[in-house]
Tab-separated table of C-alpha atoms and ligand atoms in Angstrom:
chain	number	residue	atom	x	y	z
A	1	MET	CA	50.893	-48.008	-12.444
A	2	SER	CA	48.865	-46.611	-9.621
A	3	LYS	CA	45.138	-47.338	-9.624
A	4	ASP	CA	42.493	-44.709	-10.331
A	5	LEU	CA	40.320	-43.657	-7.433
A	6	VAL	CA	36.552	-44.144	-7.450
A	7	VAL	CA	34.121	-42.740	-4.877
A	8	LEU	CA	31.040	-44.917	-4.331
A	9	ALA	CA	28.149	-43.368	-2.384
A	10	LEU	CA	25.931	-46.151	-1.006
A	11	GLY	CA	22.246	-45.338	-0.536
A	12	GLY	CA	19.922	-46.553	2.196
A	13	ASN	CA	19.097	-49.812	0.394
A	14	ALA	CA	22.696	-51.037	0.734
A	15	LEU	CA	21.976	-51.479	4.444
A	16	LEU	CA	18.219	-51.840	4.831
A	17	ARG	CA	15.427	-52.999	2.576
A	18	THR	CA	11.750	-52.154	2.801
A	19	GLY	CA	10.056	-53.866	5.718
A	20	GLU	CA	13.234	-54.697	7.641
A	21	ARG	CA	13.606	-53.605	11.259
A	22	GLY	CA	17.268	-52.732	11.155
A	23	THR	CA	18.923	-55.604	13.012
A	24	PHE	CA	22.666	-55.947	12.784
A	25	GLU	CA	22.334	-59.246	10.871
A	26	GLU	CA	19.961	-57.769	8.288
A	27	GLN	CA	22.334	-54.953	7.531
A	28	VAL	CA	25.447	-57.116	7.211
A	29	ARG	CA	23.484	-59.546	5.003
A	30	ASN	CA	22.387	-56.722	2.717
A	31	LEU	CA	25.956	-55.465	2.459
A	32	GLN	CA	27.143	-58.999	1.717
A	33	ARG	CA	24.906	-59.081	-1.372
A	34	VAL	CA	26.976	-56.303	-2.940
A	35	SER	CA	30.341	-57.183	-1.412
A	36	GLY	CA	31.284	-59.380	-4.382
A	37	HIS	CA	30.948	-56.332	-6.603
A	38	ILE	CA	32.835	-54.171	-4.150
A	39	ALA	CA	35.680	-56.719	-4.026
A	40	ARG	CA	35.807	-56.846	-7.847
A	41	LEU	CA	36.040	-53.063	-8.034
A	42	ALA	CA	38.673	-52.981	-5.292
A	43	SER	CA	40.938	-55.134	-7.469
A	44	ARG	CA	40.851	-52.461	-10.192
A	45	TYR	CA	40.415	-49.165	-8.328
A	46	LYS	CA	41.278	-47.459	-5.093
A	47	LEU	CA	37.840	-47.319	-3.488
A	48	VAL	CA	36.454	-44.700	-1.176
A	49	ILE	CA	32.984	-45.659	0.061
A	50	THR	CA	30.533	-43.229	1.616
A	51	HIS	CA	27.084	-44.133	2.922
A	52	GLY	CA	23.852	-42.814	4.398
A	53	ASN	CA	22.883	-43.286	8.059
A	54	GLY	CA	19.265	-42.055	8.313
A	55	PRO	CA	17.598	-45.164	9.785
A	56	GLN	CA	20.660	-46.033	11.912
A	57	VAL	CA	21.002	-42.621	13.536
A	58	GLY	CA	17.202	-42.481	13.886
A	59	ASN	CA	17.171	-45.786	15.789
A	60	LEU	CA	20.081	-44.776	18.003
A	61	TYR	CA	18.319	-41.551	18.838
A	62	LEU	CA	15.094	-43.400	19.688
A	63	GLN	CA	17.027	-45.725	22.011
A	64	GLN	CA	18.559	-42.757	23.790
A	65	GLU	CA	15.260	-40.964	24.190
A	66	ALA	CA	13.630	-44.097	25.587
A	67	PHE	CA	16.279	-44.712	28.248
A	68	LYS	CA	17.005	-41.741	30.485
A	69	GLU	CA	19.313	-43.352	33.077
A	70	VAL	CA	22.400	-42.901	30.934
A	71	PRO	CA	23.190	-39.478	29.461
A	72	GLY	CA	22.191	-39.174	25.813
A	73	MET	CA	24.811	-38.133	23.291
A	74	PRO	CA	24.322	-35.082	21.084
A	75	LEU	CA	23.300	-35.695	17.476
A	76	HIS	CA	26.783	-35.037	16.091
A	77	ALA	CA	28.179	-37.704	18.416
A	78	CYS	CA	25.425	-40.086	17.275
A	79	VAL	CA	26.586	-39.513	13.698
A	80	ALA	CA	30.108	-40.489	14.804
A	81	MET	CA	28.737	-43.676	16.414
A	82	THR	CA	26.884	-44.676	13.248
A	83	GLN	CA	29.935	-44.015	11.050
A	84	SER	CA	31.842	-46.496	13.117
A	85	LEU	CA	28.971	-48.993	13.295
A	86	ILE	CA	28.329	-48.965	9.551
A	87	GLY	CA	32.047	-49.063	8.792
A	88	TYR	CA	32.321	-52.181	10.949
A	89	MET	CA	29.423	-53.775	9.059
A	90	VAL	CA	31.162	-52.995	5.748
A	91	GLN	CA	34.375	-54.572	7.092
A	92	GLN	CA	32.499	-57.722	8.134
A	93	ALA	CA	30.622	-58.024	4.847
A	94	VAL	CA	33.693	-57.422	2.671
A	95	SER	CA	35.843	-59.858	4.699
A	96	SER	CA	33.268	-62.599	4.211
A	97	VAL	CA	33.927	-62.328	0.464
A	98	ASP	CA	37.668	-61.617	0.518
A	99	PRO	CA	39.396	-61.590	3.920
A	100	SER	CA	42.599	-60.274	2.360
A	101	LEU	CA	41.040	-56.882	1.543
A	102	LYS	CA	42.236	-54.090	3.812
A	103	VAL	CA	39.378	-51.800	4.864
A	104	ALA	CA	39.940	-48.584	6.840
A	105	VAL	CA	36.995	-46.855	8.501
A	106	LEU	CA	37.484	-43.191	9.186
A	107	THR	CA	35.554	-41.014	11.604
A	108	THR	CA	35.096	-37.991	9.370
A	109	ARG	CA	34.153	-34.437	10.266
A	110	VAL	CA	32.761	-32.062	7.694
A	111	GLU	CA	32.949	-28.341	8.299
A	112	VAL	CA	29.828	-26.271	7.752
A	113	ASP	CA	29.403	-22.499	7.892
A	114	ALA	CA	27.996	-21.241	11.205
A	115	GLU	CA	26.287	-18.541	9.112
A	116	ASP	CA	24.666	-21.059	6.755
A	117	PRO	CA	21.036	-19.948	6.286
A	118	ALA	CA	19.933	-23.531	7.086
A	119	PHE	CA	20.629	-22.779	10.782
A	120	LYS	CA	17.812	-20.223	10.703
A	121	SER	CA	15.280	-22.662	9.254
A	122	PRO	CA	15.791	-26.222	10.492
A	123	SER	CA	13.996	-28.606	8.131
A	124	LYS	CA	15.268	-32.142	8.612
A	125	PRO	CA	13.054	-34.220	10.977
A	126	ILE	CA	14.833	-36.626	13.316
A	127	GLY	CA	13.940	-38.907	16.225
A	128	PRO	CA	10.602	-39.800	17.778
A	129	TYR	CA	7.254	-38.022	17.893
A	130	TYR	CA	6.530	-36.320	21.228
A	131	GLN	CA	3.289	-35.496	23.026
A	132	GLU	CA	2.146	-31.914	23.532
A	133	SER	CA	2.914	-32.132	27.294
A	134	GLU	CA	6.620	-32.669	26.570
A	135	VAL	CA	6.984	-29.626	24.344
A	136	PRO	CA	8.084	-27.120	27.068
A	137	ARG	CA	10.856	-29.462	28.302
A	138	LEU	CA	12.132	-29.947	24.748
A	139	LEU	CA	12.027	-26.252	23.874
A	140	GLU	CA	14.182	-25.627	26.943
A	141	LYS	CA	16.902	-27.717	25.291
A	142	GLY	CA	16.893	-25.186	22.466
A	143	TRP	CA	15.278	-27.585	20.012
A	144	THR	CA	13.061	-26.559	17.107
A	145	LEU	CA	9.873	-28.630	16.931
A	146	VAL	CA	7.261	-29.051	14.245
A	147	ASN	CA	3.746	-30.359	14.675
A	148	VAL	CA	2.807	-33.231	12.401
A	149	PRO	CA	-0.991	-33.462	12.454
A	150	GLY	CA	-2.226	-36.741	13.915
A	151	LYS	CA	1.290	-37.837	14.951
A	152	GLY	CA	2.622	-35.284	17.421
A	153	TRP	CA	5.668	-33.058	17.739
A	154	ARG	CA	8.981	-33.807	16.143
A	155	ARG	CA	12.426	-32.287	16.316
A	156	VAL	CA	13.801	-30.693	13.149
A	157	VAL	CA	17.473	-29.866	12.655
A	158	PRO	CA	19.296	-27.714	10.102
A	159	SER	CA	20.740	-29.225	6.930
A	160	PRO	CA	23.682	-26.935	6.094
A	161	ARG	CA	25.870	-27.285	2.981
A	162	PRO	CA	29.173	-29.145	3.371
A	163	LYS	CA	32.086	-26.706	3.129
A	164	ARG	CA	35.251	-28.677	3.789
A	165	ILE	CA	36.169	-32.282	4.595
A	166	VAL	CA	38.259	-31.872	7.747
A	167	GLU	CA	39.871	-35.310	7.357
A	168	LEU	CA	40.592	-34.884	3.630
A	169	GLU	CA	44.367	-35.417	3.937
A	170	VAL	CA	43.800	-38.514	6.049
A	171	VAL	CA	41.416	-39.967	3.448
A	172	LYS	CA	44.018	-39.282	0.735
A	173	ARG	CA	46.787	-41.018	2.623
A	174	LEU	CA	44.635	-43.999	3.561
A	175	ALA	CA	43.421	-44.384	-0.025
A	176	GLY	CA	47.038	-44.885	-1.065
A	177	GLU	CA	47.637	-47.525	1.619
A	178	VAL	CA	44.581	-49.764	1.870
A	179	ASP	CA	42.033	-51.277	-0.550
A	180	ILE	CA	38.880	-49.592	0.686
A	181	VAL	CA	38.390	-46.453	2.776
A	182	VAL	CA	34.985	-45.875	4.347
A	183	ALA	CA	34.572	-42.153	5.073
A	184	VAL	CA	32.119	-39.240	5.328
A	185	GLY	CA	29.371	-41.599	6.556
A	186	GLY	CA	25.971	-39.988	6.964
A	187	GLY	CA	27.276	-36.853	5.239
A	188	GLY	CA	29.974	-36.459	7.880
A	189	ILE	CA	29.945	-35.181	11.443
A	190	PRO	CA	28.894	-31.538	11.141
A	191	VAL	CA	31.354	-29.172	12.828
A	192	VAL	CA	31.922	-25.427	12.838
A	193	ARG	CA	35.191	-23.627	13.497
A	194	SER	CA	35.773	-22.816	17.138
A	195	GLY	CA	39.036	-21.257	18.316
A	196	LYS	CA	41.844	-23.356	16.922
A	197	GLY	CA	39.598	-26.357	16.486
A	198	TYR	CA	36.027	-27.333	15.850
A	199	GLU	CA	32.773	-27.737	17.674
A	200	GLY	CA	30.192	-30.394	16.756
A	201	VAL	CA	26.755	-29.048	15.851
A	202	ASP	CA	23.364	-30.708	15.808
A	203	ALA	CA	22.643	-30.781	12.112
A	204	VAL	CA	22.483	-33.260	9.246
A	205	ILE	CA	24.586	-32.806	6.121
A	206	ASP	CA	23.209	-34.351	2.949
A	207	LYS	CA	25.298	-37.456	2.274
A	208	ASP	CA	25.297	-37.037	-1.521
A	209	LEU	CA	26.475	-33.414	-1.364
A	210	ALA	CA	29.193	-34.312	1.154
A	211	SER	CA	30.255	-37.315	-0.966
A	212	SER	CA	30.436	-35.061	-4.020
A	213	LEU	CA	32.673	-32.619	-2.177
A	214	LEU	CA	34.934	-35.494	-1.164
A	215	ALA	CA	35.063	-36.831	-4.745
A	216	GLN	CA	35.882	-33.326	-6.018
A	217	GLU	CA	38.617	-32.755	-3.455
A	218	LEU	CA	40.137	-36.177	-4.120
A	219	ASN	CA	39.868	-35.483	-7.854
A	220	ALA	CA	38.371	-38.973	-8.102
A	221	GLU	CA	38.304	-40.571	-11.569
A	222	LYS	CA	34.629	-41.338	-11.091
A	223	PHE	CA	31.848	-40.517	-8.645
A	224	VAL	CA	29.057	-43.091	-8.489
A	225	ILE	CA	25.866	-42.606	-6.474
A	226	LEU	CA	24.148	-45.948	-5.863
A	227	THR	CA	20.489	-46.011	-4.911
A	228	ASP	CA	17.282	-48.055	-5.284
A	229	VAL	CA	16.187	-46.855	-8.749
A	230	GLU	CA	17.854	-47.321	-12.169
A	231	GLY	CA	18.795	-43.672	-12.408
A	232	VAL	CA	17.223	-40.261	-12.884
A	233	TYR	CA	13.759	-40.282	-14.444
A	234	LEU	CA	11.860	-37.447	-16.018
A	235	ASP	CA	8.147	-37.349	-15.156
A	236	TYR	CA	8.976	-39.802	-12.370
A	237	GLY	CA	6.010	-41.689	-10.971
A	238	THR	CA	3.790	-40.952	-13.991
A	239	PRO	CA	2.878	-43.286	-16.888
A	240	SER	CA	5.227	-41.282	-19.133
A	241	GLN	CA	8.294	-41.625	-16.856
A	242	ARG	CA	11.533	-42.251	-18.739
A	243	LEU	CA	15.094	-42.898	-17.677
A	244	VAL	CA	17.607	-40.202	-18.581
A	245	GLU	CA	20.813	-41.797	-19.879
A	246	GLU	CA	22.887	-38.646	-20.105
A	247	LEU	CA	22.607	-35.201	-18.670
A	248	CYS	CA	24.913	-32.195	-18.946
A	249	ALA	CA	25.976	-30.781	-15.580
A	250	ARG	CA	24.631	-27.358	-16.520
A	251	GLU	CA	21.300	-28.769	-17.620
A	252	ALA	CA	21.146	-30.909	-14.468
A	253	LEU	CA	21.649	-27.883	-12.204
A	254	GLU	CA	18.934	-26.007	-14.088
A	255	LEU	CA	16.490	-28.847	-13.491
A	256	VAL	CA	17.442	-28.939	-9.798
A	257	ASN	CA	16.949	-25.179	-9.473
A	258	LYS	CA	13.568	-25.427	-11.170
A	259	GLY	CA	12.563	-27.926	-8.478
A	260	VAL	CA	12.005	-30.816	-10.901
A	261	PHE	CA	13.396	-33.333	-8.357
A	262	PRO	CA	12.288	-33.749	-4.716
A	263	ARG	CA	14.605	-32.007	-2.258
A	264	GLY	CA	14.660	-34.963	0.115
A	265	SER	CA	15.653	-37.647	-2.403
A	266	MET	CA	16.690	-37.271	-6.072
A	267	GLY	CA	17.335	-33.506	-5.954
A	268	PRO	CA	20.580	-33.623	-3.945
A	269	LYS	CA	21.843	-36.615	-5.954
A	270	VAL	CA	21.482	-34.788	-9.282
A	271	GLU	CA	23.049	-31.682	-7.775
A	272	ALA	CA	25.899	-33.693	-6.216
A	273	ALA	CA	26.642	-35.426	-9.533
A	274	ALA	CA	26.514	-32.145	-11.477
A	275	LEU	CA	28.792	-30.269	-9.067
A	276	TYR	CA	31.382	-33.050	-9.299
A	277	ALA	CA	31.244	-33.175	-13.121
A	278	ALA	CA	31.463	-29.400	-13.461
A	279	LYS	CA	34.380	-29.132	-11.024
A	280	THR	CA	36.489	-32.089	-12.167
A	281	GLY	CA	35.582	-32.381	-15.858
A	282	LYS	CA	34.800	-36.067	-15.228
A	283	VAL	CA	31.658	-38.170	-15.348
A	284	ALA	CA	29.378	-38.869	-12.384
A	285	VAL	CA	26.839	-41.701	-12.441
A	286	ILE	CA	23.560	-42.218	-10.574
A	287	ALA	CA	22.573	-45.893	-10.774
A	288	HIS	CA	20.972	-48.860	-9.051
A	289	LEU	CA	23.047	-50.477	-6.310
A	290	ASP	CA	22.707	-53.890	-7.974
A	291	ARG	CA	24.301	-52.526	-11.155
A	292	MET	CA	27.354	-51.060	-9.455
A	293	LEU	CA	29.908	-52.713	-11.785
A	294	GLU	CA	28.202	-51.487	-14.956
A	295	ALA	CA	27.714	-48.067	-13.359
A	296	VAL	CA	31.457	-47.655	-12.792
A	297	GLU	CA	32.146	-48.619	-16.416
A	298	GLY	CA	29.446	-46.247	-17.667
A	299	GLY	CA	27.008	-48.965	-18.725
A	300	SER	CA	24.100	-48.354	-16.377
A	301	GLY	CA	22.198	-45.518	-14.787
A	302	THR	CA	22.289	-41.813	-15.580
A	303	ARG	CA	25.626	-40.306	-16.555
A	304	VAL	CA	26.115	-36.663	-15.643
A	305	LEU	CA	28.682	-35.154	-17.996
A	306	PRO	CA	30.897	-32.075	-17.643
A	307	CYS	CA	29.149	-29.836	-20.150
B	1	ADP	P1	19.185	-43.197	-0.999
B	1	ADP	O1	18.611	-43.620	0.301
B	1	ADP	O2	19.509	-44.347	-1.896
B	1	ADP	O3	20.329	-42.247	-0.881
B	1	ADP	P2	16.741	-41.679	-1.560
B	1	ADP	O4	15.764	-42.655	-0.996
B	1	ADP	O5	16.984	-40.430	-0.836
B	1	ADP	O6	18.097	-42.442	-1.845
B	1	ADP	O7	16.373	-41.288	-3.060
B	1	ADP	C1	16.065	-42.276	-4.027
B	1	ADP	C2	14.585	-42.183	-4.339
B	1	ADP	O8	14.314	-41.000	-5.074
B	1	ADP	C3	14.031	-43.271	-5.209
B	1	ADP	O9	13.648	-44.409	-4.473
B	1	ADP	C4	12.813	-42.582	-5.872
B	1	ADP	O10	11.628	-43.005	-5.277
B	1	ADP	C5	13.025	-41.111	-5.566
B	1	ADP	N1	12.858	-40.235	-6.724
B	1	ADP	C6	12.219	-39.047	-6.685
B	1	ADP	N2	12.243	-38.424	-7.865
B	1	ADP	C7	12.928	-39.231	-8.709
B	1	ADP	C8	13.292	-39.125	-10.089
B	1	ADP	N3	12.965	-38.063	-10.819
B	1	ADP	N4	14.005	-40.130	-10.633
B	1	ADP	C9	14.340	-41.193	-9.892
B	1	ADP	N5	14.016	-41.366	-8.580
B	1	ADP	C10	13.321	-40.388	-7.988
B	2	MG	MG1	16.427	-43.779	0.965
């Protein structure tokens, strides 16, 4: 019998923990801590792993800005570089636990709509802070900058909605051939249609929304978002905070629309889980990375149900 497919979305803590600088060794070591669980799951399911890339693409961007002798790559190309980098780190970490596991890392483009309203109001900060004197040079590049009091000027880029996974068929085929496919890293490389093909755009797609789209399109048996908290809390950060064990997709979307969850962190996760549940009729889970096995079996975190 063929194995069911599970999409695991790894959060930032899979790669970097608080206080770490982001060395290669740190990141592989962090991945190694969860590779035993990943290997266990790979024996039972076809696994498609997605991941964030915020700190990695941020560091790459800082390196480029600091060193002008070599041409810098556009943001979408930096996303491609980090997909490959992080995929390599996953390969190394997984092999150290079980060298027989076959891991494919896929450079993945995600189409966004050129008319997406996000392009009119860039909101996602990236890269270093700049001094006032540099502002004219940066504006000439067509960048949007925001002033952060006391820190300086910073570039902001649009965060459009994911529309289509360009490499969907490739992910499908690979998932049938290997044990683990790593895809849609960092939310995917944002591209818009251009002629017969695509053009990369400087934007950042939310990794949880892109992972949800992938899980929907693959009709995955389960979609599991792994992060650094036990699940979704109500009244988060207050003395009365409580973990939600189950949430209906409809209810979840209502809470998101009411702005109950922050837009930069838990909001997109709840939305991503709800969209998957509503579309596929299956259960999505938001759970702590360290409880990945239980999360897949429905025994940890917040389950978002198709109701
Ligand atoms: P990741 O990097 O794992 O994708 P984020 O850092 O973007 O995840 O989001 C996870 C964070 O969301 C948690 O560390 C927590 O501080 C924050 N958070 C905000 N609101 C909530 C909430 N209602 N329930 C749980 N966590 C929340
Ligand atoms: Mg984070």
